[in-house]
PDB file of C-alpha atoms in Angstrom:
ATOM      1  CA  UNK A1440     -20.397  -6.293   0.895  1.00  0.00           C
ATOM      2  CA  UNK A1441     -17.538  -5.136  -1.121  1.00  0.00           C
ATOM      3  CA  UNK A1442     -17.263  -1.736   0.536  1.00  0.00           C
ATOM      4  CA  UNK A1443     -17.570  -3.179   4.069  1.00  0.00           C
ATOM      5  CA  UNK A1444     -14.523  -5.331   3.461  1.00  0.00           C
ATOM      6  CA  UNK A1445     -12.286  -2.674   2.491  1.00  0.00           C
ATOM      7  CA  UNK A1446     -13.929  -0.480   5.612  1.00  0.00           C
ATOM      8  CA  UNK A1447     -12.174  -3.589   7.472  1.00  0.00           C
ATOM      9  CA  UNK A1448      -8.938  -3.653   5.728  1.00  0.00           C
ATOM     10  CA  UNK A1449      -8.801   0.404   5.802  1.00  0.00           C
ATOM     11  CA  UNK A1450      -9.679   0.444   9.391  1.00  0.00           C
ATOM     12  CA  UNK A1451      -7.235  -2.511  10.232  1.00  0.00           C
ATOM     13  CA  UNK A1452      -4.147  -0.647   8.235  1.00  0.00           C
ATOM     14  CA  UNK A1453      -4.926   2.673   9.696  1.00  0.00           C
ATOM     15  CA  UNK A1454      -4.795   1.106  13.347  1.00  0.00           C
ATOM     16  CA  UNK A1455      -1.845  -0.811  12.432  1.00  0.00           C
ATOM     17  CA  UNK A1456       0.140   2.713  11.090  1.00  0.00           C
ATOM     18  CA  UNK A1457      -1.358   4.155  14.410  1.00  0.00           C
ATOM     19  CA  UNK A1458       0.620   1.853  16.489  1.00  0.00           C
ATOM     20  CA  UNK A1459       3.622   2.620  14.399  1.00  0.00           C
ATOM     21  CA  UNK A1460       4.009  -1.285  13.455  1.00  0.00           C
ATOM     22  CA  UNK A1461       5.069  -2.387  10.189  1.00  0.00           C
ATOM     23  CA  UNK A1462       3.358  -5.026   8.356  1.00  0.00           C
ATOM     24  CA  UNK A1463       5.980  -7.022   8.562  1.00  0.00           C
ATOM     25  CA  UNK A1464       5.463  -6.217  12.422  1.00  0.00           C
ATOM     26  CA  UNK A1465       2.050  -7.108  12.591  1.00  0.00           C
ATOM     27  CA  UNK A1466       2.123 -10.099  10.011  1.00  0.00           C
ATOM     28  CA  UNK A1467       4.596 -12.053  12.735  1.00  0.00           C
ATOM     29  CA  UNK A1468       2.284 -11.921  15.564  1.00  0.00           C
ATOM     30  CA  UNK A1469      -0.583 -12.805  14.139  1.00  0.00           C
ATOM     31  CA  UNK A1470       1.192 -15.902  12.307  1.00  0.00           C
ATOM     32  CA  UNK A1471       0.017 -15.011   8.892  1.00  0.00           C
ATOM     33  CA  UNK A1472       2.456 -13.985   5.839  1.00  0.00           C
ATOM     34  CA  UNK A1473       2.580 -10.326   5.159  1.00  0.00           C
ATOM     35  CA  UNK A1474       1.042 -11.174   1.671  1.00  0.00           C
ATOM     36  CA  UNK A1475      -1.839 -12.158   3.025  1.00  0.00           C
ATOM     37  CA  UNK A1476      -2.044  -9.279   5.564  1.00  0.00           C
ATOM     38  CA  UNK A1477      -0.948  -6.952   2.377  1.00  0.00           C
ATOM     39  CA  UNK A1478      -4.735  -8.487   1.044  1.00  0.00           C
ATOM     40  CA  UNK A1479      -6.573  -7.497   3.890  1.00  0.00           C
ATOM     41  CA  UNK A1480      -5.272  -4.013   3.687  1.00  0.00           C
ATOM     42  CA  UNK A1481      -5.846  -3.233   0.487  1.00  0.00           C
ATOM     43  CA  UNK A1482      -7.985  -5.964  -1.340  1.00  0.00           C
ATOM     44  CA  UNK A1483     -10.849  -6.314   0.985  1.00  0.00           C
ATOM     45  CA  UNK A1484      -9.431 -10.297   2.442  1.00  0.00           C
ATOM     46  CA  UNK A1485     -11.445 -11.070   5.555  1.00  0.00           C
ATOM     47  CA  UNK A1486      -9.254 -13.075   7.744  1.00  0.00           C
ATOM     48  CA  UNK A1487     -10.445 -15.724  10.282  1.00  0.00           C
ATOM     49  CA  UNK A1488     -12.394 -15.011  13.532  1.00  0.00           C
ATOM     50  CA  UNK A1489      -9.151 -16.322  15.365  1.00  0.00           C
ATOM     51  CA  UNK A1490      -6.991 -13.902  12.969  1.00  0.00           C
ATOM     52  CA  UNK A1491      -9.539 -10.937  13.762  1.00  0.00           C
ATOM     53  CA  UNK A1492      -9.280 -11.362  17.259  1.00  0.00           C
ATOM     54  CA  UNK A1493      -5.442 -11.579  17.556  1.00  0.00           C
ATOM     55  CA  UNK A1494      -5.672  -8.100  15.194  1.00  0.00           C
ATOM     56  CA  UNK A1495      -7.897  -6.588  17.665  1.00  0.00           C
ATOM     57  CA  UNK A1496      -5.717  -7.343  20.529  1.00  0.00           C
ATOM     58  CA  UNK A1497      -2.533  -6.259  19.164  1.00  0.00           C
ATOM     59  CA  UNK A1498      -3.753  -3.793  18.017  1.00  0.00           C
ATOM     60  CA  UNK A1499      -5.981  -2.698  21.090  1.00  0.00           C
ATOM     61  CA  UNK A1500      -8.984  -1.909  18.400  1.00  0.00           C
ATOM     62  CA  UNK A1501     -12.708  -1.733  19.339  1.00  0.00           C
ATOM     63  CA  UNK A1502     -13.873  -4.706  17.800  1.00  0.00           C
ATOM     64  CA  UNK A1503     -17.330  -2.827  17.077  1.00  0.00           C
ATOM     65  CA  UNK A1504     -15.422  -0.981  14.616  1.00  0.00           C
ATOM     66  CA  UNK A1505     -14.700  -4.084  12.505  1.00  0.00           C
ATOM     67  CA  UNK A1506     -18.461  -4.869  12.536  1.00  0.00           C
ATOM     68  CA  UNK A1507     -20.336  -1.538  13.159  1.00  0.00           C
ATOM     69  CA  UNK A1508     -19.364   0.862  10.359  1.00  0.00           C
ATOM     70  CA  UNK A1509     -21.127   3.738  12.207  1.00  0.00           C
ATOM     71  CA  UNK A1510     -19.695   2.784  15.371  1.00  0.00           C
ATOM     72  CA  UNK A1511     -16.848   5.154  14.532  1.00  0.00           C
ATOM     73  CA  UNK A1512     -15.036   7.277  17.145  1.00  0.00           C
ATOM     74  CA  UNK A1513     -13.216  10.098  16.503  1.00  0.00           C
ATOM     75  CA  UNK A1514     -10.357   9.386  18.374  1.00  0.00           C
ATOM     76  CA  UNK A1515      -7.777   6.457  18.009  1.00  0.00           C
ATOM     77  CA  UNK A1516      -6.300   7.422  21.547  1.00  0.00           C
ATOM     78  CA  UNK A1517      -9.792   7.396  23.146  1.00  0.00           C
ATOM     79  CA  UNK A1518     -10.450   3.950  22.039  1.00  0.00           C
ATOM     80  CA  UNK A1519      -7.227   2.215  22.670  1.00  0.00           C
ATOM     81  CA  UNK A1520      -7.977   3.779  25.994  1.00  0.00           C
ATOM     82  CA  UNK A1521     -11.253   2.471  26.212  1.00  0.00           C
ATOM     83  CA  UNK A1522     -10.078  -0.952  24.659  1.00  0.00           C
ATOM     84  CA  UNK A1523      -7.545  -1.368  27.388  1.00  0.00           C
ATOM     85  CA  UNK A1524     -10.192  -0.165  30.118  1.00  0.00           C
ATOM     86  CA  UNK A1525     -12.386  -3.823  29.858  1.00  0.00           C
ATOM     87  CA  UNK A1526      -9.084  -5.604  30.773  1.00  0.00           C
ATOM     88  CA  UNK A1527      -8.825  -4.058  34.672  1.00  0.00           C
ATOM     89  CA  UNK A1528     -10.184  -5.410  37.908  1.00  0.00           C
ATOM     90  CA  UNK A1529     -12.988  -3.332  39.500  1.00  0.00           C
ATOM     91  CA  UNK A1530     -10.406  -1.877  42.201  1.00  0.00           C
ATOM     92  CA  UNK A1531      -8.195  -0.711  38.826  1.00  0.00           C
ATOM     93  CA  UNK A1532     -11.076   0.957  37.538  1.00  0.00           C
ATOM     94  CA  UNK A1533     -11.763   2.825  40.698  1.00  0.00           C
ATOM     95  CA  UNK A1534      -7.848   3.907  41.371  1.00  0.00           C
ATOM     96  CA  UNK A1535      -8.030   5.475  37.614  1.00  0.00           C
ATOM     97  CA  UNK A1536     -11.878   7.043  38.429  1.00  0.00           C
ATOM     98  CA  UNK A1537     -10.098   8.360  41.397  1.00  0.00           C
ATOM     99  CA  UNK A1538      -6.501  10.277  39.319  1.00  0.00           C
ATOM    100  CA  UNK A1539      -9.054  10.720  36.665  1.00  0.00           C
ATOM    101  CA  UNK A1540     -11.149  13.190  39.041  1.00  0.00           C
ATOM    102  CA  UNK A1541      -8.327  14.450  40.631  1.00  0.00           C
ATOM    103  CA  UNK A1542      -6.852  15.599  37.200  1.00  0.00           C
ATOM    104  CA  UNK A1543      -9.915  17.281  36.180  1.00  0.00           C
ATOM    105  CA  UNK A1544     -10.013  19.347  39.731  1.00  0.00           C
ATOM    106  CA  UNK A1545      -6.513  20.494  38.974  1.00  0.00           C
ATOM    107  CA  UNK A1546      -7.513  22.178  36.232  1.00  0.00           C
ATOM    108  CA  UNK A1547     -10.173  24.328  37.316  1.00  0.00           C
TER     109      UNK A1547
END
């Protein structure tokens, strides 16, 4: 258990330093005191389901990477991407589907 709460806090701080936001940064949106956010960084603190979720939104994380150690993708930009992806409409989806295709044709 030990080692999967500092996966969380690791995982958390590297998305955080990803996003170029300070702790201080991240500490005021989420409403907590950067102490405490200091202690899920580096000492393995598990903050609240409400406090997780607010993380994973600012932070536009893959919440299976909080819970899924394996669940791992290599690239932050892929799933900030695919983070943001769940929040558009069906006819958003298609309009990027569409630039998406048309950007790969380009380049053959």
């Amino acid at each position: 258990m030990a080692k999967m709460k500092k996966y969380v806090g690791d995982l958390i701080k590297k998305s955080r330093e990803n996003q170029k936001m300070t702790v201080e940064e991240l500490a005021h949106q989420i409403g907590i005191s950067v102490r405490y956010l200091q202690k899920i960084e580096n000492e393995g603190n598990i903050p609240s389901y409400v406090k997780i979720k607010q993380i994973v939104n600012i932070l536009s994380m893959d919440a299976n990477q909080l819970f899924y150690e394996n669940y791992m993708l290599d690239n932050d930009d892929l799933n900030r991407l695919l983070f943001k992806e769940r929040l558009l409409s069906k006819s958003e989806l298609n309009i990027i589907e569409v630039l998406v295709d048309a950007f790969l044709n380009s380049k053959n």
